[in-house]
Amino acid sequence: MIEGPRLNRAARDPAAPLKGAHVVVGVTGGIAAYKAAELVRLLDKAGAHVDVAMTGRAQKFIGAMTFQALTRRPVFTNLFDLTEEATIGHIQVADRADLVIIAPATANSIARMAAGQADDPVSAIVLATRAPVLLAPSMNVNMWSHPITEANILRLIDVAGYHVVGPGDGFLACRWTGPGRLAEPADIVEAAAHVLSNQDLAGVRMVVTAGPTYEAIDPVRFVGNRSSGKMGVAIASAAQRRGARVTLVLGPSALPPPVGVTTMSVENATQLQWALGDAVKDADVVVMTAAVADFRPAKEAKQKLKRGEIGPTASIALVQNPDLLAELGKARGSRRTPLLVGFAAETDDVIGNAEKKLVTKKCDLVVANDVSEPGSGFAVDTNRVTLVDTSGAIEVPAGTKYEVAHRILDHVVAMRAAAAAPPAKAPREPKPKAKSKKR
Ligand code: CTP
């Protein structure tokens, strides 16, 4: 039997998949290199066998001795050092790795990896390994948002299937504030555990809609709702982490689109409908998290309406937007693909309303939440949902939207597996007992 971290799926400890795993931490030359020591300590504590490789520049920020002490193993600092290579070469380390983490991944190291260079121990291991690679970028905010860095990251994700954690938003060593800060070591460990255990959506084409829609009254005003897009973005990013190829159709939202996810930005329900039409063509799963405005103004004024023109009391004529989920359910007919997941934002009779939506919108699963409950629903970082399908209702424990996203995806994976399974054979009728012949 094959023993290994990837089989350890049922474990409750989130770091459990790391136990016994061979993890290479590649440290490249940025100020956040010192945080790699804490990362290595946490990985070691989680039971991983950690090998550290460093670029020459990384060694200017932190000494190899620190990592050697933490891992009790030699550290790879020089690709061309015969003594280092004689004990165990970088190719062997790359071969036996279950996971390679690059932390920090600087703009320069990302560019070099995207170009397939391999002239230092870190890039050589990255190129030689067949294990998943997790990048934890850290750099100046302008470097991070530079189109070249963005293109390099996308290339590593799209072409090589690398995973990315962070960067976080915060005060950077260069005194700028914004995205660029190395993800917290504990978050990198969590992401590493996910990469090792959770590739159950590998190759699945998933479309996720998120955020509100804004239906313009005039160039300044709109009819909309309180959705922030957080739940949908969390689903898109969790699915991407689990190997899905995700297209996110995102309504007006302050959130940055998740790295590695193809994002289409839309403003209103009509645009969302167009974007969906294209995106769902070859989708395996569609998750409609978007809070689509049910109505739009019958007429959009091209110029800003003046207060005087509107008068002391105003009424705006509204027309109904199409129910996009119901349209998808109808178009699908008797085919069961794509698997359709809807949301139900409710303030009363949450389960009853969700059950109705399951039927009227002809979808496979409705994620119901009580948006009036504190810590649940719009704009907050946590959620409490109930999963409603034809077999009943399952309450998901309250958690961060990212945690809840994973629980929803667990259910999607289970539903896909059940749909793919051959129909259970009807139990065989017991054979009539043969009459015993008398001799
Ligand atoms: N939805 C949709 N198109 C609409 C309205 C809703 O596709 N015009 C989708 C949402 O993305 C969600 C589900 O339908 O997945 C339920 O949305 P919700 O706002 O809870 O319900 P409504 O259908 O708008 O019904 P009601 O407002 O009466 O509860």
PDB file of N, CA and C in Angstrom, residues 72-164:
ATOM      1  N   ARG A  72      17.730  20.606  10.815  1.00  0.00           N
ATOM      2  CA  ARG A  72      18.735  19.598  11.141  1.00  0.00           C
ATOM      3  C   ARG A  72      19.196  18.886   9.868  1.00  0.00           C
ATOM      4  N   ARG A  73      19.171  19.612   8.740  1.00  0.00           N
ATOM      5  CA  ARG A  73      19.583  19.051   7.450  1.00  0.00           C
ATOM      6  C   ARG A  73      20.431  20.085   6.706  1.00  0.00           C
ATOM      7  N   PRO A  74      21.250  19.610   5.779  1.00  0.00           N
ATOM      8  CA  PRO A  74      22.042  20.579   5.005  1.00  0.00           C
ATOM      9  C   PRO A  74      21.139  21.491   4.172  1.00  0.00           C
ATOM     10  N   VAL A  75      21.613  22.679   3.931  1.00  0.00           N
ATOM     11  CA  VAL A  75      20.835  23.651   3.168  1.00  0.00           C
ATOM     12  C   VAL A  75      21.481  23.813   1.795  1.00  0.00           C
ATOM     13  N   PHE A  76      20.669  23.896   0.751  1.00  0.00           N
ATOM     14  CA  PHE A  76      21.199  24.066  -0.611  1.00  0.00           C
ATOM     15  C   PHE A  76      21.457  25.537  -0.885  1.00  0.00           C
ATOM     16  N   THR A  77      22.715  25.886  -1.002  1.00  0.00           N
ATOM     17  CA  THR A  77      23.033  27.296  -1.219  1.00  0.00           C
ATOM     18  C   THR A  77      23.778  27.524  -2.528  1.00  0.00           C
ATOM     19  N   ASN A  78      24.326  26.450  -3.084  1.00  0.00           N
ATOM     20  CA  ASN A  78      25.153  26.641  -4.266  1.00  0.00           C
ATOM     21  C   ASN A  78      24.995  25.455  -5.206  1.00  0.00           C
ATOM     22  N   LEU A  79      24.466  25.749  -6.362  1.00  0.00           N
ATOM     23  CA  LEU A  79      24.199  24.702  -7.346  1.00  0.00           C
ATOM     24  C   LEU A  79      25.474  24.011  -7.805  1.00  0.00           C
ATOM     25  N   PHE A  80      26.563  24.748  -7.743  1.00  0.00           N
ATOM     26  CA  PHE A  80      27.807  24.219  -8.308  1.00  0.00           C
ATOM     27  C   PHE A  80      28.803  23.777  -7.231  1.00  0.00           C
ATOM     28  N   ASP A  81      28.297  23.578  -6.003  1.00  0.00           N
ATOM     29  CA  ASP A  81      29.181  23.120  -4.934  1.00  0.00           C
ATOM     30  C   ASP A  81      29.187  21.592  -4.939  1.00  0.00           C
ATOM     31  N   LEU A  82      30.334  21.028  -5.276  1.00  0.00           N
ATOM     32  CA  LEU A  82      30.397  19.577  -5.436  1.00  0.00           C
ATOM     33  C   LEU A  82      30.141  18.847  -4.132  1.00  0.00           C
ATOM     34  N   THR A  83      30.598  19.432  -3.011  1.00  0.00           N
ATOM     35  CA  THR A  83      30.392  18.748  -1.725  1.00  0.00           C
ATOM     36  C   THR A  83      28.905  18.696  -1.408  1.00  0.00           C
ATOM     37  N   GLU A  84      28.230  19.832  -1.604  1.00  0.00           N
ATOM     38  CA  GLU A  84      26.780  19.888  -1.371  1.00  0.00           C
ATOM     39  C   GLU A  84      26.059  18.879  -2.264  1.00  0.00           C
ATOM     40  N   GLU A  85      26.432  18.880  -3.536  1.00  0.00           N
ATOM     41  CA  GLU A  85      25.761  18.014  -4.510  1.00  0.00           C
ATOM     42  C   GLU A  85      26.098  16.539  -4.290  1.00  0.00           C
ATOM     43  N   ALA A  86      27.293  16.283  -3.665  1.00  0.00           N
ATOM     44  CA  ALA A  86      27.709  14.895  -3.472  1.00  0.00           C
ATOM     45  C   ALA A  86      26.822  14.184  -2.458  1.00  0.00           C
ATOM     46  N   THR A  87      26.369  14.878  -1.397  1.00  0.00           N
ATOM     47  CA  THR A  87      25.556  14.214  -0.375  1.00  0.00           C
ATOM     48  C   THR A  87      24.175  13.857  -0.942  1.00  0.00           C
ATOM     49  N   ILE A  88      23.421  14.868  -1.264  1.00  0.00           N
ATOM     50  CA  ILE A  88      22.166  14.601  -1.986  1.00  0.00           C
ATOM     51  C   ILE A  88      21.964  15.770  -2.944  1.00  0.00           C
ATOM     52  N   GLY A  89      21.895  15.474  -4.216  1.00  0.00           N
ATOM     53  CA  GLY A  89      21.869  16.528  -5.240  1.00  0.00           C
ATOM     54  C   GLY A  89      20.511  17.207  -5.321  1.00  0.00           C
ATOM     55  N   HIS A  90      20.487  18.374  -5.965  1.00  0.00           N
ATOM     56  CA  HIS A  90      19.230  19.113  -6.052  1.00  0.00           C
ATOM     57  C   HIS A  90      18.186  18.351  -6.871  1.00  0.00           C
ATOM     58  N   ILE A  91      18.656  17.528  -7.821  1.00  0.00           N
ATOM     59  CA  ILE A  91      17.687  16.761  -8.623  1.00  0.00           C
ATOM     60  C   ILE A  91      16.983  15.724  -7.745  1.00  0.00           C
ATOM     61  N   GLN A  92      17.756  15.097  -6.861  1.00  0.00           N
ATOM     62  CA  GLN A  92      17.134  14.113  -5.957  1.00  0.00           C
ATOM     63  C   GLN A  92      16.113  14.788  -5.041  1.00  0.00           C
ATOM     64  N   VAL A  93      16.489  15.972  -4.542  1.00  0.00           N
ATOM     65  CA  VAL A  93      15.570  16.697  -3.652  1.00  0.00           C
ATOM     66  C   VAL A  93      14.299  17.059  -4.420  1.00  0.00           C
ATOM     67  N   ALA A  94      14.479  17.520  -5.658  1.00  0.00           N
ATOM     68  CA  ALA A  94      13.324  17.885  -6.480  1.00  0.00           C
ATOM     69  C   ALA A  94      12.450  16.661  -6.737  1.00  0.00           C
ATOM     70  N   ASP A  95      13.084  15.511  -6.935  1.00  0.00           N
ATOM     71  CA  ASP A  95      12.373  14.267  -7.229  1.00  0.00           C
ATOM     72  C   ASP A  95      11.541  13.772  -6.057  1.00  0.00           C
ATOM     73  N   ARG A  96      12.131  13.842  -4.867  1.00  0.00           N
ATOM     74  CA  ARG A  96      11.419  13.244  -3.731  1.00  0.00           C
ATOM     75  C   ARG A  96      10.421  14.229  -3.096  1.00  0.00           C
ATOM     76  N   ALA A  97      10.413  15.489  -3.579  1.00  0.00           N
ATOM     77  CA  ALA A  97       9.533  16.488  -2.959  1.00  0.00           C
ATOM     78  C   ALA A  97       8.066  16.158  -3.199  1.00  0.00           C
ATOM     79  N   ASP A  98       7.246  16.329  -2.164  1.00  0.00           N
ATOM     80  CA  ASP A  98       5.799  16.260  -2.334  1.00  0.00           C
ATOM     81  C   ASP A  98       5.256  17.645  -2.641  1.00  0.00           C
ATOM     82  N   LEU A  99       6.020  18.653  -2.261  1.00  0.00           N
ATOM     83  CA  LEU A  99       5.574  20.035  -2.447  1.00  0.00           C
ATOM     84  C   LEU A  99       6.791  20.946  -2.402  1.00  0.00           C
ATOM     85  N   VAL A 100       6.797  21.948  -3.271  1.00  0.00           N
ATOM     86  CA  VAL A 100       7.852  22.972  -3.226  1.00  0.00           C
ATOM     87  C   VAL A 100       7.180  24.306  -2.915  1.00  0.00           C
ATOM     88  N   ILE A 101       7.684  24.977  -1.878  1.00  0.00           N
ATOM     89  CA  ILE A 101       7.127  26.294  -1.518  1.00  0.00           C
ATOM     90  C   ILE A 101       8.211  27.334  -1.770  1.00  0.00           C
ATOM     91  N   ILE A 102       7.885  28.392  -2.475  1.00  0.00           N
ATOM     92  CA  ILE A 102       8.846  29.473  -2.652  1.00  0.00           C
ATOM     93  C   ILE A 102       8.377  30.645  -1.791  1.00  0.00           C
ATOM     94  N   ALA A 103       9.146  30.943  -0.739  1.00  0.00           N
ATOM     95  CA  ALA A 103       8.740  31.993   0.201  1.00  0.00           C
ATOM     96  C   ALA A 103       9.984  32.684   0.766  1.00  0.00           C
ATOM     97  N   PRO A 104      10.182  33.921   0.543  1.00  0.00           N
ATOM     98  CA  PRO A 104       9.362  34.763  -0.319  1.00  0.00           C
ATOM     99  C   PRO A 104       9.687  34.513  -1.778  1.00  0.00           C
ATOM    100  N   ALA A 105       8.675  34.715  -2.633  1.00  0.00           N
ATOM    101  CA  ALA A 105       8.923  34.690  -4.078  1.00  0.00           C
ATOM    102  C   ALA A 105       8.991  36.147  -4.523  1.00  0.00           C
ATOM    103  N   THR A 106      10.168  36.601  -4.848  1.00  0.00           N
ATOM    104  CA  THR A 106      10.330  38.003  -5.253  1.00  0.00           C
ATOM    105  C   THR A 106       9.901  38.169  -6.712  1.00  0.00           C
ATOM    106  N   ALA A 107       9.744  39.409  -7.133  1.00  0.00           N
ATOM    107  CA  ALA A 107       9.369  39.690  -8.532  1.00  0.00           C
ATOM    108  C   ALA A 107      10.419  39.085  -9.465  1.00  0.00           C
ATOM    109  N   ASN A 108      11.683  39.228  -9.062  1.00  0.00           N
ATOM    110  CA  ASN A 108      12.778  38.716  -9.887  1.00  0.00           C
ATOM    111  C   ASN A 108      12.722  37.186  -9.991  1.00  0.00           C
ATOM    112  N   SER A 109      12.511  36.515  -8.842  1.00  0.00           N
ATOM    113  CA  SER A 109      12.504  35.046  -8.896  1.00  0.00           C
ATOM    114  C   SER A 109      11.287  34.556  -9.681  1.00  0.00           C
ATOM    115  N   ILE A 110      10.172  35.277  -9.571  1.00  0.00           N
ATOM    116  CA  ILE A 110       8.971  34.886 -10.328  1.00  0.00           C
ATOM    117  C   ILE A 110       9.251  35.019 -11.827  1.00  0.00           C
ATOM    118  N   ALA A 111       9.916  36.113 -12.203  1.00  0.00           N
ATOM    119  CA  ALA A 111      10.242  36.338 -13.623  1.00  0.00           C
ATOM    120  C   ALA A 111      11.163  35.223 -14.122  1.00  0.00           C
ATOM    121  N   ARG A 112      12.119  34.844 -13.265  1.00  0.00           N
ATOM    122  CA  ARG A 112      13.066  33.817 -13.684  1.00  0.00           C
ATOM    123  C   ARG A 112      12.374  32.454 -13.808  1.00  0.00           C
ATOM    124  N   MET A 113      11.479  32.165 -12.865  1.00  0.00           N
ATOM    125  CA  MET A 113      10.762  30.885 -12.952  1.00  0.00           C
ATOM    126  C   MET A 113       9.873  30.860 -14.199  1.00  0.00           C
ATOM    127  N   ALA A 114       9.219  32.011 -14.463  1.00  0.00           N
ATOM    128  CA  ALA A 114       8.325  32.073 -15.634  1.00  0.00           C
ATOM    129  C   ALA A 114       9.114  31.888 -16.922  1.00  0.00           C
ATOM    130  N   ALA A 115      10.401  32.257 -16.896  1.00  0.00           N
ATOM    131  CA  ALA A 115      11.232  32.108 -18.096  1.00  0.00           C
ATOM    132  C   ALA A 115      11.903  30.735 -18.142  1.00  0.00           C
ATOM    133  N   GLY A 116      11.670  29.915 -17.119  1.00  0.00           N
ATOM    134  CA  GLY A 116      12.247  28.561 -17.106  1.00  0.00           C
ATOM    135  C   GLY A 116      13.731  28.541 -16.810  1.00  0.00           C
ATOM    136  N   GLN A 117      14.235  29.583 -16.158  1.00  0.00           N
ATOM    137  CA  GLN A 117      15.670  29.590 -15.830  1.00  0.00           C
ATOM    138  C   GLN A 117      15.960  28.643 -14.666  1.00  0.00           C
ATOM    139  N   ALA A 118      17.199  28.191 -14.588  1.00  0.00           N
ATOM    140  CA  ALA A 118      17.533  27.195 -13.561  1.00  0.00           C
ATOM    141  C   ALA A 118      18.999  27.308 -13.166  1.00  0.00           C
ATOM    142  N   ASP A 119      19.449  28.505 -12.840  1.00  0.00           N
ATOM    143  CA  ASP A 119      20.879  28.632 -12.550  1.00  0.00           C
ATOM    144  C   ASP A 119      21.168  28.978 -11.091  1.00  0.00           C
ATOM    145  N   ASP A 120      20.237  28.673 -10.204  1.00  0.00           N
ATOM    146  CA  ASP A 120      20.514  28.744  -8.764  1.00  0.00           C
ATOM    147  C   ASP A 120      19.738  27.599  -8.125  1.00  0.00           C
ATOM    148  N   PRO A 121      20.033  27.231  -6.873  1.00  0.00           N
ATOM    149  CA  PRO A 121      19.398  26.023  -6.314  1.00  0.00           C
ATOM    150  C   PRO A 121      17.867  26.107  -6.303  1.00  0.00           C
ATOM    151  N   VAL A 122      17.312  27.302  -6.092  1.00  0.00           N
ATOM    152  CA  VAL A 122      15.844  27.401  -5.991  1.00  0.00           C
ATOM    153  C   VAL A 122      15.201  27.177  -7.355  1.00  0.00           C
ATOM    154  N   SER A 123      15.629  27.941  -8.360  1.00  0.00           N
ATOM    155  CA  SER A 123      14.986  27.811  -9.673  1.00  0.00           C
ATOM    156  C   SER A 123      15.270  26.433 -10.282  1.00  0.00           C
ATOM    157  N   ALA A 124      16.441  25.855  -9.975  1.00  0.00           N
ATOM    158  CA  ALA A 124      16.763  24.532 -10.525  1.00  0.00           C
ATOM    159  C   ALA A 124      15.810  23.481  -9.952  1.00  0.00           C
ATOM    160  N   ILE A 125      15.542  23.557  -8.648  1.00  0.00           N
ATOM    161  CA  ILE A 125      14.625  22.582  -8.024  1.00  0.00           C
ATOM    162  C   ILE A 125      13.219  22.773  -8.588  1.00  0.00           C
ATOM    163  N   VAL A 126      12.809  24.039  -8.731  1.00  0.00           N
ATOM    164  CA  VAL A 126      11.465  24.321  -9.248  1.00  0.00           C
ATOM    165  C   VAL A 126      11.297  23.725 -10.646  1.00  0.00           C
ATOM    166  N   LEU A 127      12.318  23.874 -11.472  1.00  0.00           N
ATOM    167  CA  LEU A 127      12.200  23.379 -12.845  1.00  0.00           C
ATOM    168  C   LEU A 127      12.263  21.850 -12.897  1.00  0.00           C
ATOM    169  N   ALA A 128      13.022  21.262 -11.957  1.00  0.00           N
ATOM    170  CA  ALA A 128      13.237  19.812 -12.021  1.00  0.00           C
ATOM    171  C   ALA A 128      12.112  19.021 -11.361  1.00  0.00           C
ATOM    172  N   THR A 129      11.331  19.670 -10.482  1.00  0.00           N
ATOM    173  CA  THR A 129      10.358  18.885  -9.721  1.00  0.00           C
ATOM    174  C   THR A 129       9.084  18.636 -10.515  1.00  0.00           C
ATOM    175  N   ARG A 130       8.395  17.562 -10.179  1.00  0.00           N
ATOM    176  CA  ARG A 130       7.059  17.298 -10.712  1.00  0.00           C
ATOM    177  C   ARG A 130       6.023  17.494  -9.599  1.00  0.00           C
ATOM    178  N   ALA A 131       6.487  17.942  -8.441  1.00  0.00           N
ATOM    179  CA  ALA A 131       5.571  18.162  -7.312  1.00  0.00           C
ATOM    180  C   ALA A 131       4.853  19.501  -7.506  1.00  0.00           C
ATOM    181  N   PRO A 132       3.707  19.698  -6.848  1.00  0.00           N
ATOM    182  CA  PRO A 132       3.065  21.016  -6.935  1.00  0.00           C
ATOM    183  C   PRO A 132       3.960  22.099  -6.346  1.00  0.00           C
ATOM    184  N   VAL A 133       3.841  23.289  -6.904  1.00  0.00           N
ATOM    185  CA  VAL A 133       4.649  24.418  -6.440  1.00  0.00           C
ATOM    186  C   VAL A 133       3.722  25.495  -5.904  1.00  0.00           C
ATOM    187  N   LEU A 134       4.030  25.973  -4.708  1.00  0.00           N
ATOM    188  CA  LEU A 134       3.233  27.027  -4.070  1.00  0.00           C
ATOM    189  C   LEU A 134       4.104  28.270  -3.935  1.00  0.00           C
ATOM    190  N   LEU A 135       3.648  29.355  -4.537  1.00  0.00           N
ATOM    191  CA  LEU A 135       4.404  30.606  -4.468  1.00  0.00           C
ATOM    192  C   LEU A 135       3.814  31.510  -3.397  1.00  0.00           C
ATOM    193  N   ALA A 136       4.669  32.097  -2.567  1.00  0.00           N
ATOM    194  CA  ALA A 136       4.218  33.103  -1.605  1.00  0.00           C
ATOM    195  C   ALA A 136       4.930  34.417  -1.972  1.00  0.00           C
ATOM    196  N   PRO A 137       4.311  35.198  -2.855  1.00  0.00           N
ATOM    197  CA  PRO A 137       5.006  36.391  -3.356  1.00  0.00           C
ATOM    198  C   PRO A 137       5.182  37.451  -2.271  1.00  0.00           C
ATOM    199  N   SER A 138       6.245  38.218  -2.422  1.00  0.00           N
ATOM    200  CA  SER A 138       6.496  39.339  -1.513  1.00  0.00           C
ATOM    201  C   SER A 138       7.336  40.350  -2.285  1.00  0.00           C
ATOM    202  N   MET A 139       6.814  41.548  -2.365  1.00  0.00           N
ATOM    203  CA  MET A 139       7.548  42.575  -3.122  1.00  0.00           C
ATOM    204  C   MET A 139       6.884  43.924  -2.914  1.00  0.00           C
ATOM    205  N   ASN A 140       7.473  44.936  -3.482  1.00  0.00           N
ATOM    206  CA  ASN A 140       6.907  46.278  -3.451  1.00  0.00           C
ATOM    207  C   ASN A 140       5.563  46.272  -4.206  1.00  0.00           C
ATOM    208  N   VAL A 141       4.629  47.108  -3.737  1.00  0.00           N
ATOM    209  CA  VAL A 141       3.279  47.106  -4.294  1.00  0.00           C
ATOM    210  C   VAL A 141       3.265  47.412  -5.790  1.00  0.00           C
ATOM    211  N   ASN A 142       4.140  48.300  -6.241  1.00  0.00           N
ATOM    212  CA  ASN A 142       4.167  48.633  -7.672  1.00  0.00           C
ATOM    213  C   ASN A 142       4.729  47.482  -8.499  1.00  0.00           C
ATOM    214  N   MET A 143       5.706  46.774  -7.906  1.00  0.00           N
ATOM    215  CA  MET A 143       6.241  45.597  -8.603  1.00  0.00           C
ATOM    216  C   MET A 143       5.152  44.541  -8.751  1.00  0.00           C
ATOM    217  N   TRP A 144       4.366  44.362  -7.661  1.00  0.00           N
ATOM    218  CA  TRP A 144       3.297  43.356  -7.676  1.00  0.00           C
ATOM    219  C   TRP A 144       2.247  43.682  -8.731  1.00  0.00           C
ATOM    220  N   SER A 145       1.883  44.977  -8.831  1.00  0.00           N
ATOM    221  CA  SER A 145       0.806  45.315  -9.767  1.00  0.00           C
ATOM    222  C   SER A 145       1.338  45.573 -11.181  1.00  0.00           C
ATOM    223  N   HIS A 146       2.650  45.449 -11.374  1.00  0.00           N
ATOM    224  CA  HIS A 146       3.199  45.677 -12.711  1.00  0.00           C
ATOM    225  C   HIS A 146       2.678  44.602 -13.676  1.00  0.00           C
ATOM    226  N   PRO A 147       2.258  45.035 -14.865  1.00  0.00           N
ATOM    227  CA  PRO A 147       1.696  44.044 -15.809  1.00  0.00           C
ATOM    228  C   PRO A 147       2.655  42.898 -16.141  1.00  0.00           C
ATOM    229  N   ILE A 148       3.952  43.161 -16.063  1.00  0.00           N
ATOM    230  CA  ILE A 148       4.895  42.076 -16.386  1.00  0.00           C
ATOM    231  C   ILE A 148       4.850  41.017 -15.274  1.00  0.00           C
ATOM    232  N   THR A 149       4.838  41.490 -14.009  1.00  0.00           N
ATOM    233  CA  THR A 149       4.752  40.526 -12.895  1.00  0.00           C
ATOM    234  C   THR A 149       3.442  39.756 -12.992  1.00  0.00           C
ATOM    235  N   GLU A 150       2.368  40.500 -13.291  1.00  0.00           N
ATOM    236  CA  GLU A 150       1.059  39.856 -13.394  1.00  0.00           C
ATOM    237  C   GLU A 150       1.092  38.773 -14.487  1.00  0.00           C
ATOM    238  N   ALA A 151       1.676  39.127 -15.621  1.00  0.00           N
ATOM    239  CA  ALA A 151       1.746  38.170 -16.733  1.00  0.00           C
ATOM    240  C   ALA A 151       2.598  36.962 -16.342  1.00  0.00           C
ATOM    241  N   ASN A 152       3.697  37.214 -15.614  1.00  0.00           N
ATOM    242  CA  ASN A 152       4.559  36.096 -15.194  1.00  0.00           C
ATOM    243  C   ASN A 152       3.817  35.163 -14.252  1.00  0.00           C
ATOM    244  N   ILE A 153       3.101  35.761 -13.289  1.00  0.00           N
ATOM    245  CA  ILE A 153       2.333  34.944 -12.328  1.00  0.00           C
ATOM    246  C   ILE A 153       1.287  34.127 -13.082  1.00  0.00           C
ATOM    247  N   LEU A 154       0.571  34.789 -13.978  1.00  0.00           N
ATOM    248  CA  LEU A 154      -0.482  34.082 -14.713  1.00  0.00           C
ATOM    249  C   LEU A 154       0.108  32.947 -15.536  1.00  0.00           C
ATOM    250  N   ARG A 155       1.280  33.186 -16.095  1.00  0.00           N
ATOM    251  CA  ARG A 155       1.940  32.138 -16.883  1.00  0.00           C
ATOM    252  C   ARG A 155       2.263  30.944 -15.984  1.00  0.00           C
ATOM    253  N   LEU A 156       2.776  31.241 -14.783  1.00  0.00           N
ATOM    254  CA  LEU A 156       3.127  30.141 -13.871  1.00  0.00           C
ATOM    255  C   LEU A 156       1.882  29.371 -13.442  1.00  0.00           C
ATOM    256  N   ILE A 157       0.777  30.093 -13.284  1.00  0.00           N
ATOM    257  CA  ILE A 157      -0.459  29.417 -12.883  1.00  0.00           C
ATOM    258  C   ILE A 157      -1.056  28.651 -14.059  1.00  0.00           C
ATOM    259  N   ASP A 158      -1.196  29.355 -15.190  1.00  0.00           N
ATOM    260  CA  ASP A 158      -1.892  28.750 -16.334  1.00  0.00           C
ATOM    261  C   ASP A 158      -1.070  27.661 -17.007  1.00  0.00           C
ATOM    262  N   VAL A 159       0.206  27.948 -17.209  1.00  0.00           N
ATOM    263  CA  VAL A 159       1.016  26.998 -17.974  1.00  0.00           C
ATOM    264  C   VAL A 159       1.552  25.890 -17.068  1.00  0.00           C
ATOM    265  N   ALA A 160       1.992  26.279 -15.856  1.00  0.00           N
ATOM    266  CA  ALA A 160       2.653  25.283 -15.017  1.00  0.00           C
ATOM    267  C   ALA A 160       1.754  24.786 -13.875  1.00  0.00           C
ATOM    268  N   GLY A 161       0.581  25.416 -13.676  1.00  0.00           N
ATOM    269  CA  GLY A 161      -0.341  24.969 -12.624  1.00  0.00           C
ATOM    270  C   GLY A 161       0.137  25.286 -11.217  1.00  0.00           C
ATOM    271  N   TYR A 162       0.991  26.309 -11.074  1.00  0.00           N
ATOM    272  CA  TYR A 162       1.467  26.663  -9.734  1.00  0.00           C
ATOM    273  C   TYR A 162       0.334  27.260  -8.909  1.00  0.00           C
ATOM    274  N   HIS A 163       0.490  27.189  -7.608  1.00  0.00           N
ATOM    275  CA  HIS A 163      -0.483  27.770  -6.675  1.00  0.00           C
ATOM    276  C   HIS A 163       0.127  29.030  -6.073  1.00  0.00           C
ATOM    277  N   VAL A 164      -0.741  29.923  -5.647  1.00  0.00           N
ATOM    278  CA  VAL A 164      -0.251  31.183  -5.087  1.00  0.00           C
ATOM    279  C   VAL A 164      -0.973  31.456  -3.776  1.00  0.00           C
TER     280      VAL A 164
END
